[in-house]
Tab-separated table of C-alpha atoms and ligand atoms in Angstrom:
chain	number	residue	atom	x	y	z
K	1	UNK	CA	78.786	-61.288	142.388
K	2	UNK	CA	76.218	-61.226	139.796
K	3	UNK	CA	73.879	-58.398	139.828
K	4	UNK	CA	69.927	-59.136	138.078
K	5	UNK	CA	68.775	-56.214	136.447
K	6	UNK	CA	65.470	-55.251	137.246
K	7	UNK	CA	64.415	-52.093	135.982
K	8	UNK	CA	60.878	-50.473	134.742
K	9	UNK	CA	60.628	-48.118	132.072
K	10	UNK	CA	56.866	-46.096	132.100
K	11	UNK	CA	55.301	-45.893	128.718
K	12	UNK	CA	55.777	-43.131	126.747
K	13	UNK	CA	51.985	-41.796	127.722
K	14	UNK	CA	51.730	-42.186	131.726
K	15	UNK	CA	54.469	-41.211	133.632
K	16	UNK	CA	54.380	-39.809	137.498
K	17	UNK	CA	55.232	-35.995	137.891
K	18	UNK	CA	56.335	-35.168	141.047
K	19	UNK	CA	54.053	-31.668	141.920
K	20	UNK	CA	53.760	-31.844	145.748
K	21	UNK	CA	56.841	-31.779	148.336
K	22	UNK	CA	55.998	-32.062	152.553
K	23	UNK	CA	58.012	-33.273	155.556
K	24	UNK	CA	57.490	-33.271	159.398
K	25	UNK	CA	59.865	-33.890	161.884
K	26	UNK	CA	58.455	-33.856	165.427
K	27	UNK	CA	59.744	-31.299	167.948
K	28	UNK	CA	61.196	-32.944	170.625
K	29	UNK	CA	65.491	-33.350	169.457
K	30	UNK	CA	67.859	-35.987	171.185
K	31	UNK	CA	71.693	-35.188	171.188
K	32	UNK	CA	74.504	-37.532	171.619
K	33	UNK	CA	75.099	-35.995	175.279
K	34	UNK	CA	71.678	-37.714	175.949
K	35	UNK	CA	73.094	-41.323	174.795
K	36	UNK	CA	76.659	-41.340	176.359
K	37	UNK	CA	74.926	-39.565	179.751
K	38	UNK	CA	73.353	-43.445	180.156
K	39	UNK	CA	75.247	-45.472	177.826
K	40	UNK	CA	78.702	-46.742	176.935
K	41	UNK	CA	79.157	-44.514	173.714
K	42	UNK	CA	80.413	-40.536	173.468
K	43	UNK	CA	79.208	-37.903	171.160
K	44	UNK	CA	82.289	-38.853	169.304
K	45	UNK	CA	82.069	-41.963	168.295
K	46	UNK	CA	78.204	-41.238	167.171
K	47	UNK	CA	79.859	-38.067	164.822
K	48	UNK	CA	82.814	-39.867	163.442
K	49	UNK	CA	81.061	-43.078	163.107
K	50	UNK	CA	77.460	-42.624	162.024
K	51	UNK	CA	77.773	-38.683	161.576
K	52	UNK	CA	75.051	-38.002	163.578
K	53	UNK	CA	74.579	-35.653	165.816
K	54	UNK	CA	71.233	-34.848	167.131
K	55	UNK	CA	67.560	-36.749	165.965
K	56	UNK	CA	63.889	-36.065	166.472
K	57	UNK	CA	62.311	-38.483	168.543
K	58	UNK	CA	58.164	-38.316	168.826
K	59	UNK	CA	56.073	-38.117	171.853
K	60	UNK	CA	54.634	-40.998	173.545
K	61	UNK	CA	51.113	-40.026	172.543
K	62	UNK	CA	52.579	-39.228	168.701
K	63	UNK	CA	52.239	-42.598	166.666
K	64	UNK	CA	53.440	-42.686	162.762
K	65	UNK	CA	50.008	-41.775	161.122
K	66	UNK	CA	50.189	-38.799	163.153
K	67	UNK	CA	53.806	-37.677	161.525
K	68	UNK	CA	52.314	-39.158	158.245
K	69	UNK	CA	49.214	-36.748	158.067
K	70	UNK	CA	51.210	-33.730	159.066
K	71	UNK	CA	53.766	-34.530	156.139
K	72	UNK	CA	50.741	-35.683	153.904
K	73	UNK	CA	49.079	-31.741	154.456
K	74	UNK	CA	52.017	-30.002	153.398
K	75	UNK	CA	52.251	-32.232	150.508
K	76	UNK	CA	49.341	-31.518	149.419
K	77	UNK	CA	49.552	-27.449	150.352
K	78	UNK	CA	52.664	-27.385	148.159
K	79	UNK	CA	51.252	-29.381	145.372
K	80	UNK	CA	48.184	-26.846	145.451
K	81	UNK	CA	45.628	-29.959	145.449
K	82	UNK	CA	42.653	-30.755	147.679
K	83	UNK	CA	42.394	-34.591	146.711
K	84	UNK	CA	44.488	-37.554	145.661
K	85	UNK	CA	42.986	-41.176	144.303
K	86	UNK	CA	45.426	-43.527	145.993
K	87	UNK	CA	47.351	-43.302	149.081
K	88	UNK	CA	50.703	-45.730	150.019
K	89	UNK	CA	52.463	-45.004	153.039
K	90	UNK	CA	55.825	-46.719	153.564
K	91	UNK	CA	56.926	-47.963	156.847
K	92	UNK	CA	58.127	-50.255	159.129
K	93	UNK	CA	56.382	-49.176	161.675
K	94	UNK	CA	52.567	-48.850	161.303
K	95	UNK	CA	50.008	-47.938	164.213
K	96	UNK	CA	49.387	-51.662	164.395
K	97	UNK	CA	49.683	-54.553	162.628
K	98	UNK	CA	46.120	-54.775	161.926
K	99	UNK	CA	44.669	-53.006	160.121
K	100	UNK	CA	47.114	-50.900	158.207
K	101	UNK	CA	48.132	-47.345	158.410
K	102	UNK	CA	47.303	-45.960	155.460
K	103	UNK	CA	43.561	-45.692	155.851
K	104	UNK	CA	43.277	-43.889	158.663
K	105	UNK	CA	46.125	-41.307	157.458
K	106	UNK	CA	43.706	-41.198	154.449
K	107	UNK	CA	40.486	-40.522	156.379
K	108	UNK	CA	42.233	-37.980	158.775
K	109	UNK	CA	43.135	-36.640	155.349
K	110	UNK	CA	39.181	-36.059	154.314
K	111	UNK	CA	40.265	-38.469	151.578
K	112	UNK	CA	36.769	-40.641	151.713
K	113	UNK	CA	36.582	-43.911	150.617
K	114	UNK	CA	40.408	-43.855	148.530
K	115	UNK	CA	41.993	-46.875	148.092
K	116	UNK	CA	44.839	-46.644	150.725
K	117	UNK	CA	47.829	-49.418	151.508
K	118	UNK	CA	50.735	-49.777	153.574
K	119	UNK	CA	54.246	-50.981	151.501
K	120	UNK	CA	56.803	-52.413	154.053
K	121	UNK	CA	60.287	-52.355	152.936
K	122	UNK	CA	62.409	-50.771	155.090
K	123	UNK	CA	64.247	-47.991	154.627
K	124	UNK	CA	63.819	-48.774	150.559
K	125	UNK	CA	60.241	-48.065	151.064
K	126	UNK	CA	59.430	-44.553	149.953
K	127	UNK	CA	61.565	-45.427	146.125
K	128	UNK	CA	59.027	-48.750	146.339
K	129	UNK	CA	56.724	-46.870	146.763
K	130	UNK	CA	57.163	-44.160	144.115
K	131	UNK	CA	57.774	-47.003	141.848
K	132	UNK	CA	54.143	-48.860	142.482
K	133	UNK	CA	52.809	-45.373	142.534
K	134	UNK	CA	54.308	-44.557	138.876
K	135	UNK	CA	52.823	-48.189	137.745
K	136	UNK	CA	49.637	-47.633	139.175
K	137	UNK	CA	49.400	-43.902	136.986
K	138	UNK	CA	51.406	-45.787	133.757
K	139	UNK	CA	47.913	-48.485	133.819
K	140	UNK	CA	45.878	-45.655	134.464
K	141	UNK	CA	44.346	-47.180	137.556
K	142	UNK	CA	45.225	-44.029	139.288
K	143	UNK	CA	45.987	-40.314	138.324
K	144	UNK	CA	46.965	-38.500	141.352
K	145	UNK	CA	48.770	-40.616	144.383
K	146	UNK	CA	50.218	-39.258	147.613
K	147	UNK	CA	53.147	-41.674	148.596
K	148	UNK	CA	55.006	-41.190	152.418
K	149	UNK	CA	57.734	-42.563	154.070
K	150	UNK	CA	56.764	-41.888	157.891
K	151	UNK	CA	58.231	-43.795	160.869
K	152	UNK	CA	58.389	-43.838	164.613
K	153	UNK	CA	61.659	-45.728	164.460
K	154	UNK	CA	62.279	-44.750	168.479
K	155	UNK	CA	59.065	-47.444	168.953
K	156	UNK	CA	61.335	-50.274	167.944
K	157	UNK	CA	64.664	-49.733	168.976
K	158	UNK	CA	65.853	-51.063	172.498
K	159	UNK	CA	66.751	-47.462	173.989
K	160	UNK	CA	69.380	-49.471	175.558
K	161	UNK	CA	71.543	-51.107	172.999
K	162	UNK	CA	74.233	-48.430	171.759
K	163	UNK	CA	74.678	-50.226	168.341
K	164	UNK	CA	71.101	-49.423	167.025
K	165	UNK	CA	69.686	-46.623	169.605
K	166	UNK	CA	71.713	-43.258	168.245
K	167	UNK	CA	71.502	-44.385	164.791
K	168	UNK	CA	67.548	-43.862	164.140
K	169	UNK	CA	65.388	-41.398	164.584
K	170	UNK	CA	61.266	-40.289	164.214
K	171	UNK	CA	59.748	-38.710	161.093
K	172	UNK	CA	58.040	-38.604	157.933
K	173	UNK	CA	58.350	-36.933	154.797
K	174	UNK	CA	55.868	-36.945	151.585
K	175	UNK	CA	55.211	-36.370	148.078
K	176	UNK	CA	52.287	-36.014	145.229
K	177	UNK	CA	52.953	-37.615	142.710
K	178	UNK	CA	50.216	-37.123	138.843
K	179	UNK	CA	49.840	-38.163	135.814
K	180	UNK	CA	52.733	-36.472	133.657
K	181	UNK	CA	54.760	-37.310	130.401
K	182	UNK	CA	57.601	-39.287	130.492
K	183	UNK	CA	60.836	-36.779	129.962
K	184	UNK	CA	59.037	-34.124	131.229
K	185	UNK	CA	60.357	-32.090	134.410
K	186	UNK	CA	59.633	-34.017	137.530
K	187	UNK	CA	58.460	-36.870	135.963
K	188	UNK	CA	59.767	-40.773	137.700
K	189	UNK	CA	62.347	-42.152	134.808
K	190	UNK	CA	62.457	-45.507	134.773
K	191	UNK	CA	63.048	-48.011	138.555
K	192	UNK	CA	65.572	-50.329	139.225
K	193	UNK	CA	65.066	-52.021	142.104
K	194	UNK	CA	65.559	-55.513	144.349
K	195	UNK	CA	65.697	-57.351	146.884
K	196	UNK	CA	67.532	-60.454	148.872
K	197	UNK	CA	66.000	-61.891	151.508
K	198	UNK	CA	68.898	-64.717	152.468
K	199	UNK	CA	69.669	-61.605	154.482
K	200	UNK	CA	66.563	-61.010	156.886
K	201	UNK	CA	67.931	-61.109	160.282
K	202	UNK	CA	70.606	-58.706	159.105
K	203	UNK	CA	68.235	-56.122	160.300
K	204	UNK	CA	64.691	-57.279	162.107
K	205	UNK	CA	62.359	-57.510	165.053
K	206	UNK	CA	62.923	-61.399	165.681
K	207	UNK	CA	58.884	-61.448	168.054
K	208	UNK	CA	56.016	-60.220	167.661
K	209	UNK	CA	55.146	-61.399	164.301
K	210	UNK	CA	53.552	-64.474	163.074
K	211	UNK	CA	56.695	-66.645	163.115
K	212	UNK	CA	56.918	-65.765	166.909
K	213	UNK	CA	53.391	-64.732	168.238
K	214	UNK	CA	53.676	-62.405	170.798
K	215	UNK	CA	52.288	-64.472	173.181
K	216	UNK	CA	54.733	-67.312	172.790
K	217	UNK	CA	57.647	-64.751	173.878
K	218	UNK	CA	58.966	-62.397	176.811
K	219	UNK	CA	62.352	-61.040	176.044
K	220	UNK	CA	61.282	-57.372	175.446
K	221	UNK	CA	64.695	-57.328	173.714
K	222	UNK	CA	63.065	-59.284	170.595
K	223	UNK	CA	60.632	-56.999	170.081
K	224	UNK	CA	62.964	-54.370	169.420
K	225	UNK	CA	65.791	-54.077	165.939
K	226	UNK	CA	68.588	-56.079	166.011
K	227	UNK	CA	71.028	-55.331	163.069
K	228	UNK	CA	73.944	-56.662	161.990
K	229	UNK	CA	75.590	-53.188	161.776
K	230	UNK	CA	79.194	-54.127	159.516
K	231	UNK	CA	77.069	-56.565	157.424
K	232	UNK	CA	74.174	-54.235	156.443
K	233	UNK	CA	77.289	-51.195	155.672
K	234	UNK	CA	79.367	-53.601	153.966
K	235	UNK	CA	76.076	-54.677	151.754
K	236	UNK	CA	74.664	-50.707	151.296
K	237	UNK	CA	77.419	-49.161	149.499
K	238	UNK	CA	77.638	-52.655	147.193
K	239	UNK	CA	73.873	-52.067	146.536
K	240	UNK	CA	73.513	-48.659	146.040
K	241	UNK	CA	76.866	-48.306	144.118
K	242	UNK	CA	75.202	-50.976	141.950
K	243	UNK	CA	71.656	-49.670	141.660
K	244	UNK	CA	73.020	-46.024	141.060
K	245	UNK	CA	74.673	-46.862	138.032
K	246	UNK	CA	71.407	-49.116	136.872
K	247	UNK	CA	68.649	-45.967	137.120
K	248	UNK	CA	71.288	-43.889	135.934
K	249	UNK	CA	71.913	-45.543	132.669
K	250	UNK	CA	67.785	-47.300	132.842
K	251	UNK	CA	67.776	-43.043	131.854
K	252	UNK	CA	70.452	-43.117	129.393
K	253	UNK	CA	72.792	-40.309	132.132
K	254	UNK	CA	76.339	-41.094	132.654
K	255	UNK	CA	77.478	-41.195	136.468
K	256	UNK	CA	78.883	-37.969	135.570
K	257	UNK	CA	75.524	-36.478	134.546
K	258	UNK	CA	74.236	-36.741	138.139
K	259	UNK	CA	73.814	-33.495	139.245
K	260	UNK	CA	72.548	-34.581	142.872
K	261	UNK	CA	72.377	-38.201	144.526
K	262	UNK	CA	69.812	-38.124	147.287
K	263	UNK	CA	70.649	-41.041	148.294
K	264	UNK	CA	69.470	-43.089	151.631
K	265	UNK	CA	70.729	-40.976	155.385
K	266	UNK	CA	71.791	-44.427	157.073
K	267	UNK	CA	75.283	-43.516	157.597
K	268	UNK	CA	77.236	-40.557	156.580
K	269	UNK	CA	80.348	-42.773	156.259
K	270	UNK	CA	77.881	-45.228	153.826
K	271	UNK	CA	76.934	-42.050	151.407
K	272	UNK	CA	80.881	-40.616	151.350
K	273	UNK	CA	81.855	-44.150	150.301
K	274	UNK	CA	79.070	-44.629	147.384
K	275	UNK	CA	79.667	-40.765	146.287
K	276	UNK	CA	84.223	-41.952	146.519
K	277	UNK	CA	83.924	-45.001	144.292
K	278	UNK	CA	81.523	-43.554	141.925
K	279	UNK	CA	83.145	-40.204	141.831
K	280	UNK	CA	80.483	-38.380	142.406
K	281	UNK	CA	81.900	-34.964	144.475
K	282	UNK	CA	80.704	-34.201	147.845
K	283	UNK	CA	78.841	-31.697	147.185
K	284	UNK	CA	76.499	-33.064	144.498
K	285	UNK	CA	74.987	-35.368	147.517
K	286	UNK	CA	73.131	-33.748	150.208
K	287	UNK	CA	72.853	-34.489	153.582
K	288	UNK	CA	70.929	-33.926	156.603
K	289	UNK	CA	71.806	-36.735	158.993
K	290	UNK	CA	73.422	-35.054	161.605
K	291	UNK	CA	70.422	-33.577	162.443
K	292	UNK	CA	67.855	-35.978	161.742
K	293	UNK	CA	69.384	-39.461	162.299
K	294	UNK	CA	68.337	-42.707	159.521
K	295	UNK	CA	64.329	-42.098	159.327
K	296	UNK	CA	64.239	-45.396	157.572
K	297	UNK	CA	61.348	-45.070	155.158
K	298	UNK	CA	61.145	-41.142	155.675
K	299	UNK	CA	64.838	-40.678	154.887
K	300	UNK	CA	64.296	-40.117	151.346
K	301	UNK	CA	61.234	-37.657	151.233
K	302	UNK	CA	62.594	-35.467	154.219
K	303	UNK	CA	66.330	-35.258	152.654
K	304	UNK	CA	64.351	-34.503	149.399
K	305	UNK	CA	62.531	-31.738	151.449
K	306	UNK	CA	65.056	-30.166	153.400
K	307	UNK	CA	67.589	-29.795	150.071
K	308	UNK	CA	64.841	-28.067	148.070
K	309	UNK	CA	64.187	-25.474	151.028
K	310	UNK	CA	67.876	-24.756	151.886
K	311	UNK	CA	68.468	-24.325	147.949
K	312	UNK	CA	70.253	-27.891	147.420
K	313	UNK	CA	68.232	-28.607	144.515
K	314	UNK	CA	67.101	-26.256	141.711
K	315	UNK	CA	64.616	-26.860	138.740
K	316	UNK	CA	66.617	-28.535	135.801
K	317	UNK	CA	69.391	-30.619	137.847
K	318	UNK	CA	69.618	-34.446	137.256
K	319	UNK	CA	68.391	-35.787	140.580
K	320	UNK	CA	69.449	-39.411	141.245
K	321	UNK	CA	67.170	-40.961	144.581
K	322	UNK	CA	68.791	-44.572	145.823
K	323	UNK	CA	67.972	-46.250	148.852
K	324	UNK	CA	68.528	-49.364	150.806
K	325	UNK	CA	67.601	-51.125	153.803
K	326	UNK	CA	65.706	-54.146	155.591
K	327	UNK	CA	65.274	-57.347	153.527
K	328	UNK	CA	67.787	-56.824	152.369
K	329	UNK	CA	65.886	-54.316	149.413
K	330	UNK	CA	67.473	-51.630	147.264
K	331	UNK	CA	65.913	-49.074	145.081
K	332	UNK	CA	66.727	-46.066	142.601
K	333	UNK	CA	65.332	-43.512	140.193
K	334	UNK	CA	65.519	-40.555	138.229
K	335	UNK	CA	63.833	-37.183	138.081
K	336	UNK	CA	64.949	-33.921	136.624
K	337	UNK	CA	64.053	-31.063	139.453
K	338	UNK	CA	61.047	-29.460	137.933
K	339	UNK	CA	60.496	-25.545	138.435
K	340	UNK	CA	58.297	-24.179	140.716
K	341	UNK	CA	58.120	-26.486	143.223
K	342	UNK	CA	57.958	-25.376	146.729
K	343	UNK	CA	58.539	-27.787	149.378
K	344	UNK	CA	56.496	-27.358	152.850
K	345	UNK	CA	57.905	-28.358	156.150
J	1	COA	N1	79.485	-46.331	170.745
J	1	COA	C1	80.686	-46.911	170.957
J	1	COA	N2	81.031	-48.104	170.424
J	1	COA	C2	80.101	-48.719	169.646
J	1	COA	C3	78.829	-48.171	169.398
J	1	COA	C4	78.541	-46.928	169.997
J	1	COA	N3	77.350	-46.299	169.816
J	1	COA	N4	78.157	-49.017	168.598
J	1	COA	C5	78.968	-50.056	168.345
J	1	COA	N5	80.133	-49.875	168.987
J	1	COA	C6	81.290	-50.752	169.022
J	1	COA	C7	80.967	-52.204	168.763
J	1	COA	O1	80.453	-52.817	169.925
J	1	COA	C8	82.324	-52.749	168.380
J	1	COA	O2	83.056	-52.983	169.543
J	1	COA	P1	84.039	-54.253	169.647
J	1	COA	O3	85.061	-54.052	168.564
J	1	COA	O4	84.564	-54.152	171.025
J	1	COA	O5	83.175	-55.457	169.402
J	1	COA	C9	82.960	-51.569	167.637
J	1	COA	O6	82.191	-50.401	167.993
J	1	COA	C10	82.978	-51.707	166.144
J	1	COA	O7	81.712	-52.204	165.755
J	1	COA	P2	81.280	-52.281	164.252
J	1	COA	O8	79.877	-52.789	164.160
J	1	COA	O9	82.333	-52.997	163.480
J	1	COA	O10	81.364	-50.717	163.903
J	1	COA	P3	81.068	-49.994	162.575
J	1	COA	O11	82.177	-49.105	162.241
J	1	COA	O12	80.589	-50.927	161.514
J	1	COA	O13	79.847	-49.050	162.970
J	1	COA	C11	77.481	-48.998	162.736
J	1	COA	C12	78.661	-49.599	163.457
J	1	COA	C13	76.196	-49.667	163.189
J	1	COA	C14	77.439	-47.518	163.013
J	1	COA	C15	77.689	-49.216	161.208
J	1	COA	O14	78.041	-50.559	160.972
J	1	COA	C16	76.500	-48.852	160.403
J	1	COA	O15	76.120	-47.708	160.324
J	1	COA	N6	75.889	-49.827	159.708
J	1	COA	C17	74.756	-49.578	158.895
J	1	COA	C18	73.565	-49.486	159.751
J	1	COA	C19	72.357	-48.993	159.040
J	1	COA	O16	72.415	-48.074	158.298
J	1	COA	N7	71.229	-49.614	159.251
J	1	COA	C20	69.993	-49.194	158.737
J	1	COA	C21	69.596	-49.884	157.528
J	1	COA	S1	69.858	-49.050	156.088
């Protein structure tokens, strides 16, 4: 297979320093006693299989701007700011489908009148999102941009299907991200990312949309995920191996440089076989999805979180972020861990 390159370097003047750190997971936890009690799976299979254990699954009255503005207010506590220009949340699953998310995380921000957009890309959608972010602060068409992954994954996933239900879980996770110099502690090295969309129904919502209006369908079932589980695992260590070794190099770091891969919580078994063939050791790549599940678009941000607060990552480390997911899309980058940064949660 033949592998485009697609990578974006940030001028030498403009690039984006990360300076703010937040995640929010909502209370209410889920074990795997609560999935084999009704269906035909065991806690086992879920831990040896996914390595999951437990996930946080939101309230019925909780929708995803709500987990987006309580990781969005810690993001901006830690990053010691009152304001941001731009906002992009990532998800896959908004409030609605009209109108988008994003505003109305920005107004119950107090952010008046900021331009503010959803990005949907799956569970590549936070390292999209960083990577529009750093372009928009590279042009200078903004200088300060909040950027979340936040999903409420349990509203689209059939609670009774066994291949897709233990796998995801509720949550949201975000970061502020300003105008910096490129090389500089916590500044975005360059982006390599892409997509391939001649696999879409590995992993989608087949109604509801505007190839199959809602009102032209009643199987609730098609309104919920369906995923090709051995295709998308078979495709996410490919990709990720792949677009590992392209940010790493896009920032002139051997494989060996890496001093932590945060890479994508989809599958515990998917981030042991990227870290095996590139031989990168265990413990260079955090974890935290036996406890939180695949957030999707949030996966990034909260791992991100939850490793700086339990000491994972430490101010000067090479820190490698690659993700994958829906589309199919794929996504990487670069930052060294700047000092001082406290993440919030
Ligand atoms: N409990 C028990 N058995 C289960 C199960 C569960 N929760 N889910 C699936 N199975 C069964 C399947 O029905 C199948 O049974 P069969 O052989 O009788 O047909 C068997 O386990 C093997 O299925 P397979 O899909 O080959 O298993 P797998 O080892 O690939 O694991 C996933 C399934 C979904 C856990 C795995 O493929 C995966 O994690 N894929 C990536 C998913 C993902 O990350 N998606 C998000 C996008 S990034």
């Amino acid at each position: 297979m033949i592998f485009a390159r697609k990578t974006t370097t940030p001028s030498p003047a403009h690039a984006a320093r990360l300076i703010g750190l937040g995640s929010y997971l909502p209370p209410q936890k889920v074990s795997n006693a609560d999935f084999a009690s009704r269906l035909d799976t065991t806690d086992e299979w879920i831990r040896t299989r996914i390595g999951i254990a437990e996930r946080h699954i939101a309230d019925p009255a909780t929708a995803t701007s709500n987990l987006a503005v309580e990781a969005a207010l810690r993001a901006m506590k830690s990053a010691e700011v009152e304001h941001v220009d731009t906002v992009i949340l990532a998800t896959a699953t908004p409030d609605h489908h009209v109108p988008g998310t994003a505003p109305l995380v920005a107004h119950h921000l107090g952010l008046r009148q900021v331009p503010a957009f959803d990005l949907g890309a799956g569970c590549s959608g936070f390292v999209y999102a960083t990577t529009v972010a750093a372009g928009l602060i590279h042009a200078g068409t903004a200088n300060t941009v909040m950027v979340i992954g936040a999903e409420k994954m349990s509203a689209v996933i059939d609670p009774a299907d066994r291949s897709t239900a233990p796998i995801f879980g509720d949550g949201a996770g975000a970061v502020v991200l300003t105008a910096g110099r490129v090389g500089e502690p916590g500044a975005l090295g360059p982006a390599s990312w892409g997509s391939d969309g001649e696999h879409a129904d590995a992993i989608y919502i087949p109604d509801g949309g505007s190839r199959r209006p809602p009102r032209t369908t009643d199987d609730p079932k098609n309104r919920h995920v369906h995923m090709k589980g051995n295709e998308v695992f078979r495709h996410a260590v490919r990709r990720i191996n792949h677009v590992t070794q392209e940010a790493a190099s896009a920032a002139g770091w051997s494989i060996r440089d890496i001093d932590r891969l945060i890479v994508h919580q989809a599958n515990a078994r998917i981030s042991a076989a990227v870290a095996n063939t590139l031989g990168i050791p265990p413990e260079r790549v955090p974890s935290n999805i036996t406890h939180v599940g695949n957030t999707s678009a949030a996966s990034i941000p909260l791992l991100l979180s939850h490793s700086a607060i339990n000491g994972e990552l430490s101010a000067g480390q090479r820190v490698l972020l690659a993700s994958f997911g829906a589309g199919f899309t794929w996504a990487a980058t670069t930052l060294v861990w700047p000092s001082g940064l406290q993440a919030l949660t």
